[in-house]
Short mmCIF file of C-alpha atoms in Angstrom, two decimals:
data_model
loop_
_atom_site.label_atom_id
_atom_site.label_comp_id
_atom_site.label_asym_id
_atom_site.label_seq_id
_atom_site.Cartn_x
_atom_site.Cartn_y
_atom_site.Cartn_z
CA MET I 17 7.58 75.29 -5.11
CA GLU I 18 7.03 73.39 -1.86
CA MET I 19 4.44 71.20 -3.57
CA GLU I 20 6.87 70.47 -6.38
CA ASP I 21 9.61 69.57 -3.89
CA ALA I 22 7.21 67.24 -2.08
CA LEU I 23 6.28 65.63 -5.39
CA TYR I 24 9.92 64.91 -6.25
CA ALA I 25 10.51 63.62 -2.71
CA ASP I 26 7.59 61.19 -3.15
CA ALA I 27 9.03 60.07 -6.49
CA ASN I 28 12.41 59.36 -4.91
CA ASP I 29 10.65 57.38 -2.17
CA LYS I 30 9.00 55.31 -4.91
CA ILE I 31 12.37 54.67 -6.50
CA ARG I 32 13.82 53.49 -3.20
CA LEU I 33 10.82 51.19 -2.75
CA GLY I 34 11.32 49.81 -6.27
CA GLU I 35 14.97 49.03 -5.59
CA GLU I 36 14.00 47.25 -2.36
CA LEU I 37 11.38 45.21 -4.24
CA LYS I 38 13.99 44.11 -6.80
CA LYS I 39 16.26 42.88 -3.99
CA SER I 40 13.35 41.11 -2.28
CA LEU I 41 12.60 39.09 -5.42
CA VAL I 42 16.12 37.66 -5.76
CA GLU I 43 15.35 34.76 -3.39
CA PHE I 44 12.32 33.82 -5.55
CA GLU I 45 14.06 33.98 -8.94
CA GLN I 46 13.67 30.24 -9.52
CA ILE I 47 9.86 30.55 -9.55
CA PRO I 48 8.35 30.91 -13.04
CA GLY I 49 6.89 34.37 -13.59
CA VAL I 50 9.14 36.20 -11.12
CA SER I 51 11.48 37.41 -13.86
CA LYS I 52 8.54 39.13 -15.57
CA VAL I 53 7.66 40.97 -12.35
CA GLN I 54 11.31 42.00 -12.02
CA ARG I 55 11.27 43.40 -15.56
CA LYS I 56 8.09 45.37 -14.88
CA ILE I 57 9.61 46.87 -11.73
CA GLN I 58 12.76 47.79 -13.66
CA GLN I 59 10.70 49.42 -16.44
CA GLU I 60 8.79 51.50 -13.90
CA LEU I 61 12.05 52.51 -12.18
CA LYS I 62 13.54 53.64 -15.50
CA PHE I 63 10.41 55.69 -16.25
CA LEU I 64 10.45 57.45 -12.86
CA GLU I 65 14.16 58.15 -13.15
CA LYS I 66 13.59 59.61 -16.62
CA VAL I 67 10.76 62.00 -15.61
CA ILE I 68 12.77 63.14 -12.59
CA ARG I 69 15.85 63.73 -14.74
CA THR I 70 13.93 65.61 -17.45
CA LYS I 71 11.89 67.60 -14.89
CA THR I 72 8.61 66.31 -16.38
CA LEU I 73 7.32 64.57 -13.27
CA LYS I 74 3.55 64.74 -12.70
CA GLU I 75 1.43 63.63 -9.74
CA ASN I 76 -0.24 60.83 -11.71
CA HIS I 77 3.20 59.28 -12.35
CA ILE I 78 3.30 58.53 -8.63
CA THR I 79 -0.36 57.72 -7.99
CA SER I 80 -0.42 55.25 -10.90
CA SER I 81 2.69 53.40 -9.69
CA ASN I 82 2.32 49.63 -9.26
CA PHE I 83 5.00 49.39 -6.57
CA VAL I 84 2.48 49.18 -3.72
CA ASN I 85 0.80 46.24 -5.44
CA TYR I 86 4.16 44.52 -6.03
CA GLU I 87 5.11 45.10 -2.40
CA PHE I 88 1.90 43.40 -1.24
CA LEU I 89 2.46 40.58 -3.74
CA ILE I 90 5.92 39.89 -2.30
CA LYS I 91 4.69 40.02 1.30
CA THR I 92 1.92 37.57 0.44
CA LEU I 93 4.39 35.38 -1.44
CA ARG I 94 6.54 35.04 1.68
CA LEU I 95 3.62 33.46 3.56
CA GLN I 96 3.08 30.68 1.04
CA GLN I 97 4.34 27.11 0.74
CA GLY I 98 5.06 25.24 -2.47
CA VAL I 99 4.83 28.24 -4.82
CA VAL I 100 5.04 27.01 -8.43
CA ASP I 101 4.11 30.09 -10.47
CA ILE I 102 3.62 33.85 -10.40
CA ASN I 103 1.27 35.62 -12.79
CA ALA I 104 0.24 32.23 -14.20
CA VAL I 105 -1.95 32.15 -17.31
CA PHE I 106 -5.08 29.97 -17.55
CA PRO I 107 -7.42 30.00 -20.59
CA LEU I 108 -11.02 30.87 -19.83
CA GLU I 109 -13.88 30.07 -22.21
CA SER I 110 -15.96 33.11 -21.24
CA ARG I 111 -13.12 35.58 -21.92
CA ASP I 112 -11.09 36.46 -24.99
CA SER I 113 -7.99 36.96 -22.84
CA PRO I 114 -6.72 34.31 -20.40
CA LEU I 115 -7.01 34.66 -16.63
CA ARG I 116 -3.83 35.66 -14.84
CA VAL I 117 -3.44 34.19 -11.35
CA ASP I 118 -1.13 36.25 -9.14
CA ILE I 119 0.31 33.34 -7.11
CA VAL I 120 -0.08 29.60 -7.61
CA ALA I 121 0.92 27.96 -4.32
CA ASN I 122 0.69 24.68 -2.44
CA ASN I 123 2.09 22.84 -5.48
CA GLY I 124 -0.76 24.16 -7.62
CA LEU I 125 -3.59 23.46 -5.18
CA LYS I 126 -4.09 27.13 -4.24
CA TRP I 127 -4.71 30.15 -6.46
CA ILE I 128 -4.16 33.56 -4.88
CA LYS I 129 -5.22 37.01 -6.02
CA VAL I 130 -3.61 39.93 -4.22
CA ILE I 131 -5.65 43.13 -3.91
CA ALA I 132 -3.84 46.23 -2.63
CA ARG I 133 -6.58 48.78 -3.35
CA ASN I 134 -8.25 50.83 -0.62
CA SER I 135 -11.38 49.39 0.97
CA LYS I 136 -13.78 52.06 -0.35
CA SER I 137 -12.88 51.56 -4.01
CA ILE I 138 -13.21 47.77 -3.59
CA GLU I 139 -16.62 48.04 -1.94
CA ASP I 140 -17.90 50.69 -4.38
CA ALA I 141 -16.93 48.46 -7.30
CA ALA I 142 -18.71 45.49 -5.72
CA LYS I 143 -21.87 47.65 -5.55
CA GLY I 144 -21.59 48.51 -9.24
CA CYS I 145 -20.16 52.00 -8.78
CA VAL I 146 -17.44 51.59 -11.40
CA SER I 147 -16.68 52.93 -14.85
CA PHE I 148 -17.78 50.88 -17.85
CA GLY I 149 -15.57 47.83 -18.40
CA ALA I 150 -14.04 47.87 -14.91
CA ARG I 151 -14.32 44.59 -13.01
CA SER I 152 -15.17 44.26 -9.33
CA VAL I 153 -13.71 41.68 -6.96
CA LEU I 154 -16.96 39.71 -7.37
CA ASP I 155 -16.41 39.60 -11.13
CA GLN I 156 -12.81 38.54 -10.56
CA ALA I 157 -13.96 35.89 -8.10
CA SER I 158 -16.32 34.46 -10.73
CA ASP I 159 -13.44 34.31 -13.23
CA TYR I 160 -11.15 32.54 -10.76
CA LEU I 161 -13.82 30.00 -9.82
CA GLU I 162 -14.73 29.30 -13.45
CA ALA I 163 -11.08 28.79 -14.39
CA SER I 164 -10.40 26.58 -11.37
CA GLU I 165 -13.18 24.24 -12.53
CA LEU I 166 -11.50 23.96 -15.93
CA HIS I 167 -7.95 23.50 -14.66
CA PHE I 168 -7.86 20.77 -12.04
CA CYS I 169 -4.55 20.25 -10.28
CA MET I 170 -3.62 16.88 -8.87
CA PHE I 171 -7.13 15.66 -9.65
CA GLN I 172 -8.90 18.37 -7.66
CA ARG I 173 -10.04 21.97 -8.07
CA PRO I 174 -7.55 24.52 -6.72
CA LYS I 175 -8.64 26.52 -3.67
CA VAL I 176 -9.19 30.23 -4.45
CA VAL I 177 -7.97 32.79 -1.91
CA PHE I 178 -8.20 36.58 -2.22
CA TYR I 179 -5.61 38.44 -0.11
CA PHE I 180 -6.61 42.00 0.81
CA SER I 181 -4.14 44.61 2.03
CA ASN I 182 -6.95 46.55 3.70
CA LYS I 183 -9.90 45.36 5.77
CA ILE I 184 -13.06 44.80 3.73
CA ASP I 185 -16.68 45.08 4.76
CA SER I 186 -18.09 41.93 6.39
CA SER I 187 -20.91 41.74 3.82
CA LEU I 188 -18.38 41.56 0.97
CA HIS I 189 -16.40 38.94 2.90
CA ASP I 190 -19.61 36.88 3.35
CA GLU I 191 -20.53 37.22 -0.32
CA LEU I 192 -17.11 35.99 -1.45
CA LYS I 193 -17.26 33.14 1.05
CA GLU I 194 -20.70 32.12 -0.24
CA MET I 195 -19.31 32.06 -3.79
CA GLY I 196 -16.50 29.74 -2.66
CA VAL I 197 -13.64 32.24 -2.35
CA GLN I 198 -11.67 32.43 0.88
CA THR I 199 -10.49 35.85 2.05
CA ALA I 200 -7.22 36.48 3.88
CA SER I 201 -4.73 39.18 4.86
CA LEU I 202 -1.13 39.43 6.03
CA GLU I 203 -2.41 39.60 9.60
CA GLU I 204 -4.84 36.70 9.13
CA PRO I 205 -3.44 34.39 6.43
CA ASP I 206 -5.42 31.43 5.18
CA LEU I 207 -4.88 28.10 6.89
CA ASP I 208 -2.91 25.89 4.54
CA VAL I 209 -2.98 22.15 4.28
CA ASP I 210 0.33 20.32 4.11
CA GLN I 211 1.89 21.16 0.74
CA TYR I 212 2.65 17.45 0.31
CA ALA I 213 -0.92 16.33 1.05
CA THR I 214 -2.64 14.37 -1.72
CA ILE I 215 -6.02 12.78 -2.22
CA SER I 216 -4.55 9.38 -2.98
CA ASN I 217 -2.55 7.31 -0.52
CA GLU I 218 -0.16 6.23 -3.29
CA LEU I 219 2.87 7.88 -4.86
CA ASN I 220 4.45 6.94 -8.18
CA LEU I 221 8.27 7.03 -8.04
CA ASP I 222 10.19 8.01 -11.15
CA VAL I 223 13.58 6.42 -11.78
CA THR I 224 15.20 9.81 -10.97
CA THR I 225 13.66 9.68 -7.49
CA LEU I 226 14.78 6.10 -6.88
CA LEU I 227 18.33 7.12 -7.82
CA ALA I 228 18.28 10.26 -5.68
CA TYR I 229 17.07 8.38 -2.62
CA VAL I 230 19.92 5.82 -2.67
CA SER I 231 22.67 8.10 -3.98
CA ALA I 232 25.78 8.37 -1.82
CA LEU I 233 25.31 12.14 -2.07
CA THR I 234 22.04 12.01 -0.11
CA ASN I 235 23.36 9.47 2.37
CA GLY I 236 26.32 11.29 3.92
CA GLY I 237 28.66 11.33 0.91
CA CYS I 238 28.34 14.93 -0.24
CA ASN I 239 31.65 16.25 1.13
CA PHE I 240 33.64 15.71 -2.05
CA VAL I 241 34.95 17.65 -5.02
CA PHE I 242 34.55 15.32 -8.01
CA LYS I 243 36.35 15.35 -11.33
CA GLU I 244 32.96 15.73 -12.95
CA PRO I 245 31.71 19.36 -12.53
CA LEU I 246 28.06 18.25 -12.52
CA LEU I 247 28.64 15.91 -9.56
CA THR I 248 30.57 18.59 -7.68
CA GLU I 249 27.66 20.99 -8.24
CA GLN I 250 25.18 18.41 -6.96
CA ALA I 251 27.36 17.80 -3.90
CA GLU I 252 27.44 21.53 -3.15
CA LYS I 253 23.68 21.78 -3.48
CA GLU I 254 23.19 18.70 -1.30
CA ARG I 255 25.25 20.31 1.46
CA GLU I 256 23.06 23.42 1.21
CA CYS I 257 19.72 21.62 0.87
CA PRO I 258 19.63 17.86 1.57
CA VAL I 259 17.17 16.03 -0.67
CA LYS I 260 16.46 12.91 1.40
CA PRO I 261 14.61 14.70 4.25
CA ILE I 262 12.36 16.29 1.61
CA LEU I 263 11.65 12.89 0.05
CA ASP I 264 11.03 11.31 3.44
CA LYS I 265 8.45 13.99 4.17
CA ILE I 266 6.74 13.41 0.82
CA PHE I 267 6.79 9.62 1.36
CA GLN I 268 5.43 9.81 4.91
CA GLY I 269 2.24 7.79 5.29
CA LYS I 270 2.16 6.93 1.58
CA ARG I 271 2.19 3.64 -0.29
CA LEU I 272 5.10 3.77 -2.73
CA VAL I 273 4.67 2.31 -6.21
CA CYS I 274 6.46 2.35 -9.54
CA CYS I 275 6.03 0.78 -12.94
CA GLN I 276 8.14 -2.07 -14.29
CA LEU I 277 9.91 0.24 -16.73
CA ALA I 278 11.09 2.55 -13.94
CA ASN I 279 12.26 -0.39 -11.87
CA ASP I 280 14.15 -1.96 -14.80
CA ALA I 281 15.86 1.34 -15.63
CA PHE I 282 16.77 1.82 -11.97
CA GLN I 283 18.28 -1.66 -11.68
CA ASN I 284 20.21 -1.27 -14.96
CA ILE I 285 21.75 2.04 -13.85
CA LEU I 286 22.60 0.55 -10.45
CA SER I 287 24.35 -2.44 -12.04
CA VAL I 288 26.57 -0.13 -14.10
CA LEU I 289 27.16 2.88 -11.82
CA GLY I 290 26.07 1.91 -8.32
CA GLY I 291 28.54 1.31 -5.50
CA PRO I 292 28.10 -1.38 -2.82
CA SER I 293 26.37 0.93 -0.33
CA GLU I 294 24.11 2.39 -2.99
CA ARG I 295 23.04 -1.11 -4.07
CA ALA I 296 22.36 -2.08 -0.46
CA LEU I 297 20.26 1.05 0.02
CA ALA I 298 18.40 0.23 -3.20
CA ASN I 299 17.54 -3.24 -1.91
CA GLU I 300 16.13 -1.72 1.27
CA LEU I 301 14.18 0.92 -0.65
CA MET I 302 12.61 -1.56 -3.06
CA LYS I 303 11.23 -3.54 -0.11
CA ARG I 304 8.98 -0.50 0.42
CA VAL I 305 8.03 -0.09 -3.26
CA THR I 306 5.41 -2.17 -5.07
CA VAL I 307 6.22 -2.68 -8.74
CA TYR I 308 3.28 -2.87 -11.18
CA PRO I 309 3.11 -3.63 -14.92
CA ASP I 310 3.54 -0.70 -17.28
CA VAL I 311 0.47 1.01 -18.74
CA GLU I 312 -0.67 -0.53 -22.02
CA THR I 313 -2.32 2.64 -23.30
CA ILE I 314 -1.42 6.29 -22.77
CA PRO I 315 -4.09 8.07 -20.66
CA PRO I 316 -6.23 10.75 -22.37
CA GLU I 317 -4.41 13.58 -20.55
CA PHE I 318 -1.19 12.68 -22.39
CA SER I 319 -2.71 11.49 -25.68
CA ASN I 320 -1.71 14.67 -27.54
CA LEU I 321 1.70 15.12 -25.91
CA ARG I 322 4.34 15.45 -28.61
CA PHE I 323 7.73 13.79 -28.34
CA THR I 324 10.57 16.29 -27.88
CA ALA I 325 14.14 16.21 -26.62
CA ASN I 326 12.66 16.20 -23.09
CA VAL I 327 9.65 13.95 -23.69
CA ASN I 328 10.79 10.46 -24.67
CA GLU I 329 8.99 7.13 -24.62
CA ARG I 330 10.39 6.02 -21.25
CA SER I 331 9.51 9.21 -19.40
CA LEU I 332 6.07 9.32 -21.04
CA LYS I 333 5.28 5.77 -19.88
CA ILE I 334 6.51 6.44 -16.32
CA PHE I 335 4.43 9.60 -15.96
CA SER I 336 1.49 7.90 -17.71
CA PHE I 337 1.60 5.17 -15.06
CA GLY I 338 1.00 7.79 -12.36
CA MET I 339 -1.63 9.63 -14.39
CA ALA I 340 -3.53 6.40 -15.14
CA ARG I 341 -3.67 5.61 -11.41
CA LYS I 342 -4.60 9.25 -10.66
CA ILE I 343 -1.68 9.66 -8.28
CA PHE I 344 1.26 12.05 -7.95
CA THR I 345 4.59 11.21 -9.52
CA VAL I 346 7.71 12.10 -7.54
CA THR I 347 10.52 13.10 -9.90
CA SER I 348 13.52 15.30 -10.58
CA ASN I 349 12.73 15.30 -14.30
CA LYS I 350 11.88 19.01 -14.47
CA ALA I 351 12.44 19.04 -18.22
CA PHE I 352 9.51 16.67 -18.88
CA VAL I 353 7.20 18.62 -16.56
CA ARG I 354 8.21 21.94 -18.17
CA SER I 355 7.85 20.58 -21.71
CA ALA I 356 4.41 19.15 -20.93
CA LYS I 357 3.34 22.47 -19.41
CA MET I 358 4.45 24.32 -22.54
CA GLN I 359 2.10 22.01 -24.43
CA GLY I 360 -0.75 22.91 -22.06
CA ILE I 361 -0.56 19.80 -19.87
CA ASN I 362 -0.15 20.11 -16.10
CA VAL I 363 1.46 16.96 -14.73
CA PRO I 364 0.62 16.13 -11.07
CA VAL I 365 4.09 15.93 -9.58
CA PHE I 366 6.35 16.62 -6.64
CA VAL I 367 9.62 17.85 -8.10
CA HIS I 368 12.90 17.59 -6.20
CA ALA I 369 16.55 18.31 -7.02
CA SER I 370 18.45 15.76 -9.06
CA ARG I 371 21.09 13.52 -7.45
CA ALA I 372 23.27 11.01 -9.35
CA LEU I 373 24.97 7.84 -8.11
CA THR I 374 28.44 8.89 -6.94
CA GLU I 375 29.87 6.17 -4.70
CA GLY I 376 31.97 4.78 -7.55
CA LYS I 377 33.43 8.24 -8.20
CA GLN I 378 34.60 8.89 -4.65
CA ALA I 379 37.96 7.12 -5.08
CA ASN I 380 39.06 9.72 -7.62
CA ALA I 381 37.43 12.67 -5.85
CA LYS I 382 38.91 15.10 -3.36
CA ALA I 383 37.44 14.77 0.14
CA LEU I 384 36.59 18.01 1.94
#
């Protein structure tokens, strides 16, 4: 009876942990893949609640729980910069099923696998002491490295880091290091490069970035309630998280360029919607930006990209300009990036929040 009581107590502890994990993930809900983790946690919670309610709880229901792994995933996630995906899928030629990368961080430049198993089982598996079909961390490391060679990000191979919740043997650490996999833990995280670091010294500016940088919203004019709900929402978000400091950090030490098409679109929008201060800011900004001719041919990376509601000729040419020069594009056009990704194309970008020109709307807005 005491053993049964202890078992149900452990199950209730697991449920409390699951509820805490759900709350912890709320702040990361905007990251692709997080919603799937939330659903898996909820499914496991429902199962535990059911076996407790129907008095059918068994020990393996607790020992097989994934909550410890999810807890370590979230703790590792908190240490990372520029997280762009969770449980990301990458096709691998040597496997029938795609590789799933636990965390894609540093704007795609770092792939992380989190391993919450005990040290003995990890080391035994590495020595071949596993059941048929089970994969050791060395096998997983080979998969990650193979996939990283096939899926360059921002014109370079992503760094592979394995995070361990428990200390591993130094020989296994050395073997992984020799393969090209970095090991880390919560106590000794990997040393990250600046999430805005790039190989090239140039940045391609999309028209959305040019507009955001000179918008009255990002230059002290966000304390308004506009007649247009979208502008009011952008003003609220700007008060919470100013965009210009983010852009300034991305621009730091970089040569700014754009294509003629982006410049023409920017100037046309300014002439119609821009206020006097926004136009003055635009003149100052364009002194820092070198304008080049548009690309004449679409680069191979985009050659099979289909036109959709989010992929039009203008956006394709602007992003193609950056791709052809092998440089990052700075943009708030998340729809294009998402649509391209759904078609299997990873666009090298820095994405920021959208900001419209609002100076001309201030006269009819309510000041806060």
